[in-house]
GROMACS .gro file of C-alpha atoms in nm:
model
  279
    1MET     CA    1  -8.083 -17.972   2.192
    2ILE     CA    2  -8.237 -17.679   2.016
    3THR     CA    3  -7.984 -17.373   1.964
    4LEU     CA    4  -8.084 -17.028   2.001
    5ALA     CA    5  -8.029 -16.973   1.626
    6GLU     CA    6  -8.264 -17.245   1.551
    7LEU     CA    7  -8.520 -17.117   1.774
    8THR     CA    8  -8.471 -16.780   1.588
    9ASP     CA    9  -8.525 -16.911   1.256
   10LEU     CA   10  -8.831 -17.112   1.395
   11PHE     CA   11  -8.967 -16.756   1.505
   12PHE     CA   12  -8.899 -16.562   1.164
   13SER     CA   13  -9.038 -16.870   1.023
   14LEU     CA   14  -9.399 -16.840   1.185
   15GLY     CA   15  -9.696 -16.626   1.067
   16PRO     CA   16  -9.738 -16.295   1.169
   17VAL     CA   17 -10.051 -16.342   1.420
   18THR     CA   18  -9.861 -16.629   1.575
   19GLN     CA   19  -9.567 -16.412   1.614
   20SER     CA   20  -9.769 -16.134   1.784
   21LEU     CA   21  -9.894 -16.372   1.991
   22PHE     CA   22  -9.532 -16.498   2.147
   23GLY     CA   23  -9.454 -16.099   2.154
   24GLY     CA   24  -9.771 -16.065   2.356
   25LEU     CA   25  -9.679 -16.346   2.594
   26PHE     CA   26  -9.323 -16.215   2.631
   27THR     CA   27  -9.463 -15.883   2.769
   28TYR     CA   28  -9.698 -16.045   2.970
   29THR     CA   29  -9.436 -16.257   3.112
   30LEU     CA   30  -9.224 -15.928   3.225
   31THR     CA   31  -9.528 -15.803   3.388
   32ALA     CA   32  -9.574 -16.128   3.578
   33LEU     CA   33  -9.199 -16.117   3.664
   34GLY     CA   34  -9.241 -15.778   3.773
   35ALA     CA   35  -9.553 -15.862   3.999
   36SER     CA   36  -9.355 -16.174   4.131
   37LEU     CA   37  -9.135 -15.947   4.334
   38VAL     CA   38  -9.429 -15.920   4.597
   39PHE     CA   39  -9.302 -16.274   4.706
   40PHE     CA   40  -8.969 -16.163   4.835
   41THR     CA   41  -9.082 -15.825   4.981
   42ARG     CA   42  -9.364 -15.631   5.093
   43GLU     CA   43  -9.187 -15.308   5.099
   44ILE     CA   44  -9.106 -15.072   4.820
   45ASN     CA   45  -8.858 -14.853   4.745
   46TYR     CA   46  -9.064 -14.507   4.590
   47LYS     CA   47  -8.756 -14.347   4.424
   48LEU     CA   48  -8.668 -14.667   4.253
   49LEU     CA   49  -9.031 -14.718   4.144
   50ASP     CA   50  -9.076 -14.354   4.017
   51ALA     CA   51  -8.733 -14.389   3.848
   52MET     CA   52  -8.890 -14.720   3.666
   53MET     CA   53  -9.218 -14.558   3.589
   54GLY     CA   54  -9.016 -14.265   3.428
   55PHE     CA   55  -8.804 -14.534   3.229
   56ALA     CA   56  -9.113 -14.673   3.108
   57ALA     CA   57  -9.245 -14.344   2.979
   58GLY     CA   58  -8.876 -14.325   2.764
   59VAL     CA   59  -8.912 -14.645   2.632
   60MET     CA   60  -9.286 -14.577   2.504
   61ILE     CA   61  -9.177 -14.235   2.366
   62ALA     CA   62  -8.902 -14.355   2.188
   63ALA     CA   63  -9.110 -14.696   2.064
   64SER     CA   64  -9.383 -14.444   1.943
   65PHE     CA   65  -9.140 -14.246   1.708
   66TRP     CA   66  -8.897 -14.530   1.564
   67SER     CA   67  -9.125 -14.830   1.590
   68LEU     CA   68  -9.409 -14.646   1.469
   69LEU     CA   69  -9.443 -14.321   1.364
   70VAL     CA   70  -9.136 -14.356   1.085
   71PRO     CA   71  -9.294 -14.686   0.960
   72ALA     CA   72  -9.607 -14.504   0.931
   73ILE     CA   73  -9.477 -14.238   0.715
   74ASP     CA   74  -9.258 -14.408   0.533
   75MET     CA   75  -9.538 -14.692   0.442
   76ALA     CA   76  -9.799 -14.377   0.352
   77ALA     CA   77  -9.525 -14.266   0.094
   78ALA     CA   78  -9.478 -14.644  -0.052
   79GLN     CA   79  -9.855 -14.635  -0.089
   80GLY     CA   80  -9.869 -14.309  -0.273
   81ILE     CA   81 -10.053 -14.117   0.006
   82ILE     CA   82  -9.958 -13.791   0.163
   83GLU     CA   83  -9.656 -13.901   0.371
   84TRP     CA   84  -9.786 -13.711   0.688
   85LEU     CA   85 -10.183 -13.740   0.659
   86PRO     CA   86 -10.221 -14.118   0.806
   87ALA     CA   87  -9.963 -14.035   1.103
   88VAL     CA   88 -10.167 -13.725   1.169
   89ILE     CA   89 -10.513 -13.891   1.138
   90GLY     CA   90 -10.411 -14.231   1.332
   91PHE     CA   91 -10.208 -14.020   1.607
   92LEU     CA   92 -10.471 -13.804   1.699
   93SER     CA   93 -10.717 -14.075   1.688
   94GLY     CA   94 -10.524 -14.266   1.923
   95GLY     CA   95 -10.512 -14.013   2.165
   96ILE     CA   96 -10.916 -13.954   2.125
   97PHE     CA   97 -10.979 -14.335   2.176
   98LEU     CA   98 -10.758 -14.341   2.480
   99ARG     CA   99 -10.948 -14.017   2.628
  100VAL     CA  100 -11.311 -14.171   2.543
  101CYS     CA  101 -11.190 -14.498   2.769
  102ASP     CA  102 -11.018 -14.279   3.029
  103ALA     CA  103 -11.359 -14.088   3.056
  104TYR     CA  104 -11.602 -14.388   3.081
  105LEU     CA  105 -11.376 -14.659   3.210
  106PRO     CA  106 -11.354 -14.700   3.609
  107HIS     CA  107 -11.001 -14.684   3.743
  108LEU     CA  108 -10.750 -14.565   3.972
  109HIS     CA  109 -10.394 -14.433   3.919
  110ILE     CA  110 -10.123 -14.568   4.138
  111GLY     CA  111 -10.046 -14.349   4.428
  112LEU     CA  112 -10.402 -14.216   4.451
  113PRO     CA  113 -10.672 -14.276   4.716
  114VAL     CA  114 -10.971 -14.460   4.559
  115GLU     CA  115 -11.201 -14.150   4.610
  116GLU     CA  116 -11.009 -14.004   4.325
  117ALA     CA  117 -11.084 -14.281   4.076
  118GLU     CA  118 -11.158 -14.183   3.742
  119GLY     CA  119 -11.435 -14.302   3.484
  120LEU     CA  120 -11.821 -14.404   3.559
  121PRO     CA  121 -11.878 -14.393   3.950
  122THR     CA  122 -11.847 -14.761   4.060
  123SER     CA  123 -11.829 -14.932   4.387
  124TRP     CA  124 -11.535 -15.172   4.261
  125ARG     CA  125 -11.254 -15.260   4.507
  126ARG     CA  126 -10.940 -15.048   4.488
  127ALA     CA  127 -10.756 -15.359   4.331
  128THR     CA  128 -10.966 -15.381   4.009
  129LEU     CA  129 -10.955 -15.042   3.965
  130LEU     CA  130 -10.576 -15.021   4.021
  131VAL     CA  131 -10.573 -15.298   3.759
  132LEU     CA  132 -10.807 -15.155   3.507
  133ALA     CA  133 -10.570 -14.824   3.486
  134ILE     CA  134 -10.253 -15.061   3.425
  135THR     CA  135 -10.472 -15.268   3.168
  136LEU     CA  136 -10.634 -14.967   2.968
  137HIS     CA  137 -10.268 -14.857   2.855
  138ASN     CA  138 -10.150 -15.231   2.813
  139ILE     CA  139 -10.389 -15.234   2.533
  140PRO     CA  140 -10.231 -15.018   2.288
  141GLU     CA  141  -9.901 -15.158   2.364
  142GLY     CA  142 -10.036 -15.487   2.256
  143LEU     CA  143 -10.203 -15.342   1.939
  144ALA     CA  144  -9.847 -15.177   1.851
  145ILE     CA  145  -9.674 -15.525   1.872
  146GLY     CA  146  -9.948 -15.679   1.665
  147VAL     CA  147  -9.991 -15.400   1.382
  148LEU     CA  148  -9.606 -15.389   1.373
  149PHE     CA  149  -9.576 -15.763   1.307
  150GLY     CA  150  -9.874 -15.757   1.048
  151ALA     CA  151  -9.680 -15.437   0.876
  152ALA     CA  152  -9.363 -15.641   0.844
  153ALA     CA  153  -9.544 -15.910   0.642
  154SER     CA  154  -9.762 -15.717   0.453
  155GLY     CA  155  -9.530 -15.744   0.150
  156ILE     CA  156  -9.428 -15.376   0.141
  157GLU     CA  157  -9.187 -15.375   0.427
  158ALA     CA  158  -8.888 -15.290   0.244
  159ALA     CA  159  -9.044 -14.973   0.132
  160GLY     CA  160  -9.273 -14.901   0.435
  161GLY     CA  161  -8.959 -14.955   0.715
  162ALA     CA  162  -9.138 -15.230   0.885
  163THR     CA  163  -8.967 -15.568   0.968
  164VAL     CA  164  -8.995 -15.848   1.179
  165MET     CA  165  -8.681 -15.751   1.370
  166GLY     CA  166  -8.836 -15.392   1.438
  167ALA     CA  167  -9.154 -15.537   1.573
  168VAL     CA  168  -8.914 -15.793   1.804
  169THR     CA  169  -8.716 -15.500   1.916
  170LEU     CA  170  -9.075 -15.319   2.010
  171ALA     CA  171  -9.164 -15.627   2.204
  172ILE     CA  172  -8.847 -15.619   2.401
  173GLY     CA  173  -8.870 -15.257   2.501
  174ILE     CA  174  -9.210 -15.281   2.586
  175GLY     CA  175  -9.155 -15.574   2.786
  176ILE     CA  176  -8.870 -15.415   2.951
  177GLN     CA  177  -9.104 -15.133   3.071
  178ASN     CA  178  -9.362 -15.386   3.162
  179PHE     CA  179  -9.173 -15.503   3.469
  180PRO     CA  180  -9.201 -15.213   3.683
  181GLU     CA  181  -9.603 -15.192   3.611
  182GLY     CA  182  -9.645 -15.513   3.742
  183THR     CA  183  -9.465 -15.436   4.073
  184ALA     CA  184  -9.626 -15.089   4.068
  185VAL     CA  185  -9.974 -15.292   4.117
  186SER     CA  186  -9.866 -15.598   4.337
  187MET     CA  187  -9.659 -15.405   4.583
  188PRO     CA  188  -9.924 -15.118   4.707
  189LEU     CA  189 -10.193 -15.394   4.724
  190ARG     CA  190  -9.944 -15.603   4.936
  191ARG     CA  191  -9.921 -15.303   5.194
  192GLU     CA  192 -10.256 -15.238   5.212
  193GLY     CA  193 -10.308 -15.602   5.340
  194LEU     CA  194 -10.363 -15.837   5.079
  195SER     CA  195 -10.227 -16.154   5.075
  196VAL     CA  196  -9.939 -16.243   4.858
  197GLY     CA  197 -10.098 -16.474   4.639
  198LYS     CA  198 -10.392 -16.218   4.536
  199SER     CA  199 -10.141 -15.915   4.510
  200PHE     CA  200  -9.958 -16.124   4.276
  201TRP     CA  201 -10.259 -16.229   4.082
  202TYR     CA  202 -10.390 -15.873   4.060
  203GLY     CA  203 -10.022 -15.768   3.932
  204GLN     CA  204 -10.010 -16.032   3.645
  205LEU     CA  205 -10.335 -15.963   3.564
  206SER     CA  206 -10.295 -15.649   3.417
  207GLY     CA  207 -10.058 -15.769   3.142
  208ILE     CA  208 -10.295 -16.048   3.014
  209VAL     CA  209 -10.442 -15.828   2.765
  210GLU     CA  210 -10.137 -15.744   2.581
  211PRO     CA  211 -10.116 -16.096   2.403
  212ILE     CA  212 -10.485 -16.062   2.322
  213SER     CA  213 -10.453 -15.700   2.181
  214ALA     CA  214 -10.129 -15.815   1.993
  215VAL     CA  215 -10.315 -16.087   1.783
  216ILE     CA  216 -10.639 -15.849   1.730
  217GLY     CA  217 -10.403 -15.580   1.571
  218ALA     CA  218 -10.198 -15.823   1.361
  219ALA     CA  219 -10.511 -15.989   1.220
  220ALA     CA  220 -10.687 -15.649   1.174
  221VAL     CA  221 -10.387 -15.530   0.929
  222LEU     CA  222 -10.349 -15.830   0.763
  223MET     CA  223 -10.715 -15.841   0.646
  224ILE     CA  224 -10.745 -15.446   0.572
  225GLN     CA  225 -10.379 -15.351   0.446
  226PRO     CA  226 -10.442 -15.012   0.342
  227ILE     CA  227 -10.521 -14.922   0.707
  228LEU     CA  228 -10.156 -15.029   0.821
  229PRO     CA  229  -9.992 -14.680   0.814
  230TYR     CA  230 -10.313 -14.540   1.001
  231ALA     CA  231 -10.304 -14.835   1.253
  232LEU     CA  232  -9.936 -14.796   1.325
  233ALA     CA  233  -9.978 -14.414   1.409
  234PHE     CA  234 -10.300 -14.496   1.598
  235ALA     CA  235 -10.080 -14.717   1.826
  236ALA     CA  236  -9.829 -14.458   1.865
  237GLY     CA  237 -10.081 -14.188   1.956
  238ALA     CA  238 -10.253 -14.396   2.241
  239MET     CA  239  -9.911 -14.462   2.394
  240ILE     CA  240  -9.827 -14.100   2.376
  241TYR     CA  241 -10.144 -14.022   2.590
  242VAL     CA  242 -10.062 -14.289   2.846
  243VAL     CA  243  -9.721 -14.137   2.865
  244ILE     CA  244  -9.854 -13.789   2.931
  245GLU     CA  245 -10.162 -13.868   3.105
  246GLU     CA  246 -10.030 -14.125   3.334
  247LEU     CA  247  -9.694 -14.247   3.355
  248ILE     CA  248  -9.528 -13.901   3.399
  249PRO     CA  249  -9.738 -13.762   3.650
  250GLU     CA  250  -9.711 -14.092   3.864
  251SER     CA  251  -9.367 -14.089   3.855
  252GLN     CA  252  -9.332 -13.738   3.982
  253ILE     CA  253  -9.641 -13.759   4.220
  254ARG     CA  254  -9.414 -13.820   4.541
  255GLY     CA  255  -9.151 -13.534   4.436
  256ASN     CA  256  -8.905 -13.731   4.296
  257THR     CA  257  -8.911 -13.542   3.983
  258ASP     CA  258  -8.518 -13.558   3.924
  259ILE     CA  259  -8.452 -13.906   3.951
  260ALA     CA  260  -8.793 -13.974   3.715
  261THR     CA  261  -8.669 -13.749   3.459
  262LEU     CA  262  -8.315 -13.931   3.470
  263GLY     CA  263  -8.530 -14.247   3.426
  264THR     CA  264  -8.746 -14.146   3.136
  265MET     CA  265  -8.441 -14.016   2.951
  266LEU     CA  266  -8.233 -14.353   3.017
  267GLY     CA  267  -8.558 -14.531   2.882
  268PHE     CA  268  -8.571 -14.337   2.601
  269THR     CA  269  -8.189 -14.396   2.511
  270ILE     CA  270  -8.204 -14.753   2.516
  271MET     CA  271  -8.514 -14.821   2.345
  272MET     CA  272  -8.344 -14.569   2.060
  273ILE     CA  273  -8.049 -14.784   2.056
  274LEU     CA  274  -8.235 -15.112   2.033
  275ASP     CA  275  -8.444 -14.978   1.762
  276VAL     CA  276  -8.185 -14.822   1.563
  277ALA     CA  277  -7.904 -15.107   1.626
  278LEU     CA  278  -8.155 -15.382   1.555
  279GLY     CA  279  -8.467 -15.272   1.410
   0.00000   0.00000   0.00000
């Protein structure tokens, strides 16, 4: 029987693209597990859901800083670039990219009627629009995992602050916050009359983009190493855009402001502990 230590050594011996694939598959699995709750109940406790959405926001805020921006700044210094410049360019570019996607990709935020769908006008069903909303902010999460694994393998990790353990920590944090996202898609669809199977299918579908974008992120930075600090900051900017534009408003739309805020603080604290202790 293979021990946990042997599995760990095997994982660390893999190439960064393969590591990114496994990291993305891990976060996808957590999304699917969250969606699987629909097999056991069709009711949803919205206070708990809002707390979980707030928790997800806190995880993403902490991950954006400790796992992405700090290594981007350290890496720029190691490359002899003005330390803050790649972080500023990448961070703002990530936000602008998500804004453009937000403006054109049809999607619907959780808890809103289909008439309030954003993006280009479409006749797509509510389920499709909900999945696209979650998928939109799963893309930068997957990219962040891939870019960090790529950065760790770049050969300048000691000076740049990016390590394989830091990338693993990021994947763990994103996976934890993906659990409520799967639930947040599948449960409302079940309550609206979709079958259990279809509700689960749509819930897990939103996470499948993460292993794909993780592999793309790792491959891109390995081929063009000078973009590493920009890519790290880009992922951070995209994630912060998602937090402010989607997660925090959605966690408070039903009036559960206090519990959602406490959830955000708890998520931030746990991700900070993971990143400092393990990263």
